[in-house]
Protein backbone atom coordinates (compact mmCIF):
# COMPACT_ATOMS: atom_id res chain seq x y z
CA MET A 1 12.71 17.60 26.54
CA GLY A 2 15.22 21.64 26.97
CA ARG A 3 15.28 23.28 24.71
CA PHE A 4 19.03 22.98 24.53
CA ASN A 5 21.43 20.06 23.71
CA GLN A 6 22.77 19.11 27.06
CA ASP A 7 26.69 20.71 26.28
CA THR A 8 24.17 23.94 25.69
CA ALA A 9 22.21 23.75 28.47
CA THR A 10 25.18 23.14 30.85
CA PHE A 11 27.68 25.97 29.04
CA LEU A 12 24.67 28.18 29.66
CA LYS A 13 23.74 27.13 33.48
CA ASN A 14 27.38 27.29 34.32
CA ASP A 15 29.31 29.95 32.03
CA SER A 16 29.09 32.84 29.84
CA PHE A 17 30.76 34.42 26.75
CA HIS A 18 30.88 37.67 28.76
CA ASP A 19 34.81 39.24 27.79
CA GLY A 20 35.38 36.64 25.18
CA LYS A 21 36.87 38.40 22.52
CA VAL A 22 34.30 37.28 18.80
CA VAL A 23 37.00 36.37 16.48
CA SER A 24 34.58 35.35 13.73
CA ILE A 25 30.42 35.04 12.04
CA ASN A 26 29.84 34.14 9.17
CA ILE A 27 25.81 33.74 7.70
CA LEU A 28 25.29 30.55 6.19
CA ASN A 29 22.36 30.06 4.14
CA GLN A 30 22.23 26.56 2.76
CA GLU A 31 18.98 26.91 0.17
CA ASN A 32 18.01 24.07 -1.05
CA GLY A 33 14.71 24.41 -2.46
CA GLU A 34 12.68 22.55 0.39
CA ALA A 35 13.85 23.16 4.02
CA LYS A 36 12.09 26.43 5.71
CA ASP A 37 14.41 28.85 7.43
CA PRO A 38 17.60 27.56 5.49
CA THR A 39 19.71 30.84 6.98
CA ALA A 40 22.93 29.30 9.84
CA ILE A 41 24.98 31.75 11.61
CA LYS A 42 28.37 30.60 13.54
CA MET A 43 30.06 33.38 15.74
CA VAL A 44 33.75 31.85 17.16
CA ILE A 45 34.52 33.60 20.56
CA GLU A 46 37.64 32.96 22.63
CA HIS A 47 36.14 32.49 26.30
CA TYR A 48 38.04 34.29 28.75
CA SER A 49 39.14 31.51 30.06
CA GLY A 50 41.69 30.16 27.04
CA GLY A 51 39.28 28.70 25.30
CA THR A 52 37.72 28.41 21.54
CA TYR A 53 33.96 27.96 21.18
CA GLU A 54 31.31 28.13 19.23
CA ILE A 55 28.07 28.52 19.19
CA GLN A 56 25.66 28.00 16.04
CA TRP A 57 21.75 29.45 15.19
CA THR A 58 19.89 27.31 12.82
CA HIS A 59 16.88 28.44 10.97
CA VAL A 60 17.78 32.01 11.21
CA ARG A 61 13.82 34.18 10.56
CA LYS A 62 16.03 37.41 11.82
CA PHE A 63 19.26 38.72 12.03
CA PHE A 64 20.36 41.98 12.84
CA MET A 65 24.06 43.99 13.76
CA ASP A 66 24.17 47.38 13.72
CA TYR A 67 27.84 47.88 14.10
CA ASP A 68 29.77 51.11 13.95
CA ILE A 69 33.09 51.42 14.48
CA THR A 70 32.59 55.14 15.66
CA ARG A 71 30.57 54.23 18.48
CA ASN A 72 33.20 52.56 19.97
CA VAL A 73 34.79 55.71 22.42
CA PHE A 74 36.05 56.89 25.73
CA GLU A 75 33.22 58.66 27.77
CA ASP A 76 35.38 60.96 28.52
CA ALA A 77 36.39 61.46 24.98
CA PRO A 78 33.37 61.45 22.73
CA HIS A 79 35.49 61.88 19.33
CA LYS A 80 38.08 59.50 20.26
CA ILE A 81 37.15 55.56 19.79
CA VAL A 82 38.20 53.02 21.59
CA PHE A 83 42.40 51.53 21.08
CA GLY A 84 41.83 53.48 17.83
CA GLY A 85 39.33 51.38 16.40
CA ARG A 86 41.90 48.13 16.50
CA ARG A 87 39.78 45.36 18.42
CA GLY A 88 36.89 46.12 15.66
CA LEU A 89 34.05 44.00 17.38
CA ASP A 90 35.79 44.08 20.50
CA GLU A 91 34.48 41.22 23.28
CA TRP A 92 30.99 39.79 24.27
CA GLY A 93 29.72 42.14 26.75
CA TYR A 94 26.41 40.40 28.07
CA ASP A 95 23.19 38.25 26.15
CA GLU A 96 20.53 37.15 26.86
CA LEU A 97 17.97 34.49 25.81
CA LEU A 98 14.81 34.59 25.26
CA PRO A 99 12.03 32.57 24.17
CA LEU A 100 10.17 33.66 21.47
CA SER A 101 7.60 30.93 20.94
CA LYS A 102 7.71 27.63 21.66
CA LYS A 103 9.57 26.81 18.12
CA LYS A 104 11.40 30.37 18.31
CA LEU A 105 14.06 31.77 20.13
CA GLN A 106 15.63 35.52 20.37
CA HIS A 107 18.64 36.15 21.57
CA GLU A 108 20.44 39.70 21.97
CA ILE A 109 23.70 39.83 22.38
CA LEU A 110 25.83 43.37 23.70
CA LEU A 111 29.27 43.65 22.29
CA PHE A 112 31.44 46.93 24.19
CA SER A 113 32.13 48.28 20.81
CA ARG A 114 28.83 49.37 21.44
CA THR A 115 26.91 46.97 18.94
CA THR A 116 24.07 45.32 18.77
CA ILE A 117 23.38 41.62 17.65
CA VAL A 118 19.70 40.37 17.49
CA ILE A 119 18.48 36.87 15.69
CA HIS A 120 16.03 34.38 15.80
CA CYS A 121 15.76 31.28 15.45
CA SER A 122 14.31 27.84 16.21
CA ASN A 123 17.72 25.94 17.98
CA VAL A 124 20.71 27.20 18.93
CA LYS A 125 24.59 24.88 20.27
CA ILE A 126 27.04 25.86 21.84
CA ARG A 127 30.66 23.89 21.46
CA LYS A 128 34.33 23.45 22.69
CA ILE A 129 36.51 23.59 19.66
CA LYS A 130 39.94 24.44 21.25
CA ALA A 131 40.67 23.16 25.29
């Protein structure tokens, strides 16, 4: 059995979030005194094709995000923030999903705003929430 459910595996094989707009990021701490690694992260992305997707990382062990709007500048104008900062996090650039161990994954995401997101987790699920 693979690491991903069928919808997630199909998406990862055939598609990407490149040029998708990051709409929201939610960190959920579902601590109940029993579950190991109870933190989950959900991100909603407007896909470049027009649909909206949710990606969820569960059993998160590490979450790092280095958002700094002042780094999102034009190459030829190093002190001018792209679009005056109105695009915020900006769009999804590239990502890499790698195994850390038999049970853990690392997902590294680079946004066009020069933000890096790193997540260590046990599970990644992608689902379409709006056509």
